[in-house]
Amino acid sequence: DIQMTQSPSSLSASVGDRVTITCQASQDISHSLSWYQQKPGKAPKLLIYDASNLETGVPLRFSGSRSGTDFTFTISSLQPEDIAIYYCQHYDTLPWTFGQGTKVELK
Amino acid sequence: QVQLVQSGGEVKKPGASVKVSCKTSGYNFISYGINWVRQAPGQGFEWMGYINVYNGDTQYLQKLQGRVTMTTDVSTSTAFMEVRSLTYDDTAVYYCVRGQRVAYWGQGTLVTVSS
């Protein structure tokens, strides 16, 4: 199975800060990666698919990029409503696997 | 719009079975497969399996083989996921997910295994 290594596990940032989360795949997954936001008690919300495509309706401050098997998720200017846990997930082959999650908190 | 609406929460005893439903709407049901994913309390996500709605083919997480069955009812555009021989480790929120690139998730169903 493909392993997804996500870091950091948590971070603390101020409103307006740039936030970066990374995910590394254990093998080539092409661009078959999504980023999700999850708030307590809610289903995950798709933010980015195909590594860098912004889902419809998602604010432009969210973005994603790929370099080989390394994937980066960025919030360009953190807002209070962005406090959540973020997960990467590959869908290149079955089984899907997920990163361990990054908890984003306000400083 | 695409919607996946899951059945309500369940409390089961160890050794029992649970069947979760996922009623879909807003798209052609047989055009997309359905994946099932679960999340234990305070934990990350675990993919459980996939069903090809068009032909009924399934693929399950190896460790769940023999305990899980995924089915569909095309007449009602509903997917089902059954887990048998429940243990405490099966306590989780279970999600159905349509598609993969632009994935749509159900709202989740909490299954609690408790004696």
PDB file of C-alpha atoms in Angstrom, chain B residues 17 33 45 50 54 56-57 61 65 75 84 113:
ATOM      1  CA  SER B  17     -23.562  -6.862  12.827  1.00  0.00           C
ATOM      2  CA  GLY B  33     -18.332   3.753  -7.718  1.00  0.00           C
ATOM      3  CA  PHE B  45      -9.221   7.915   8.155  1.00  0.00           C
ATOM      4  CA  TYR B  50     -14.997  -0.007  -2.921  1.00  0.00           C
ATOM      5  CA  TYR B  54     -22.194  -0.689 -12.594  1.00  0.00           C
ATOM      6  CA  GLY B  56     -21.116  -5.000  -8.544  1.00  0.00           C
ATOM      7  CA  ASP B  57     -17.402  -5.760  -8.308  1.00  0.00           C
ATOM      8  CA  LEU B  61      -9.287  -3.704   2.795  1.00  0.00           C
ATOM      9  CA  GLN B  65     -12.004  -9.380   4.231  1.00  0.00           C
ATOM     10  CA  SER B  75     -33.645   0.859  -7.986  1.00  0.00           C
ATOM     11  CA  ARG B  84     -20.164  -8.452  10.966  1.00  0.00           C
ATOM     12  CA  VAL B 113     -19.783  -0.944  19.782  1.00  0.00           C
TER      13      VAL B 113
END
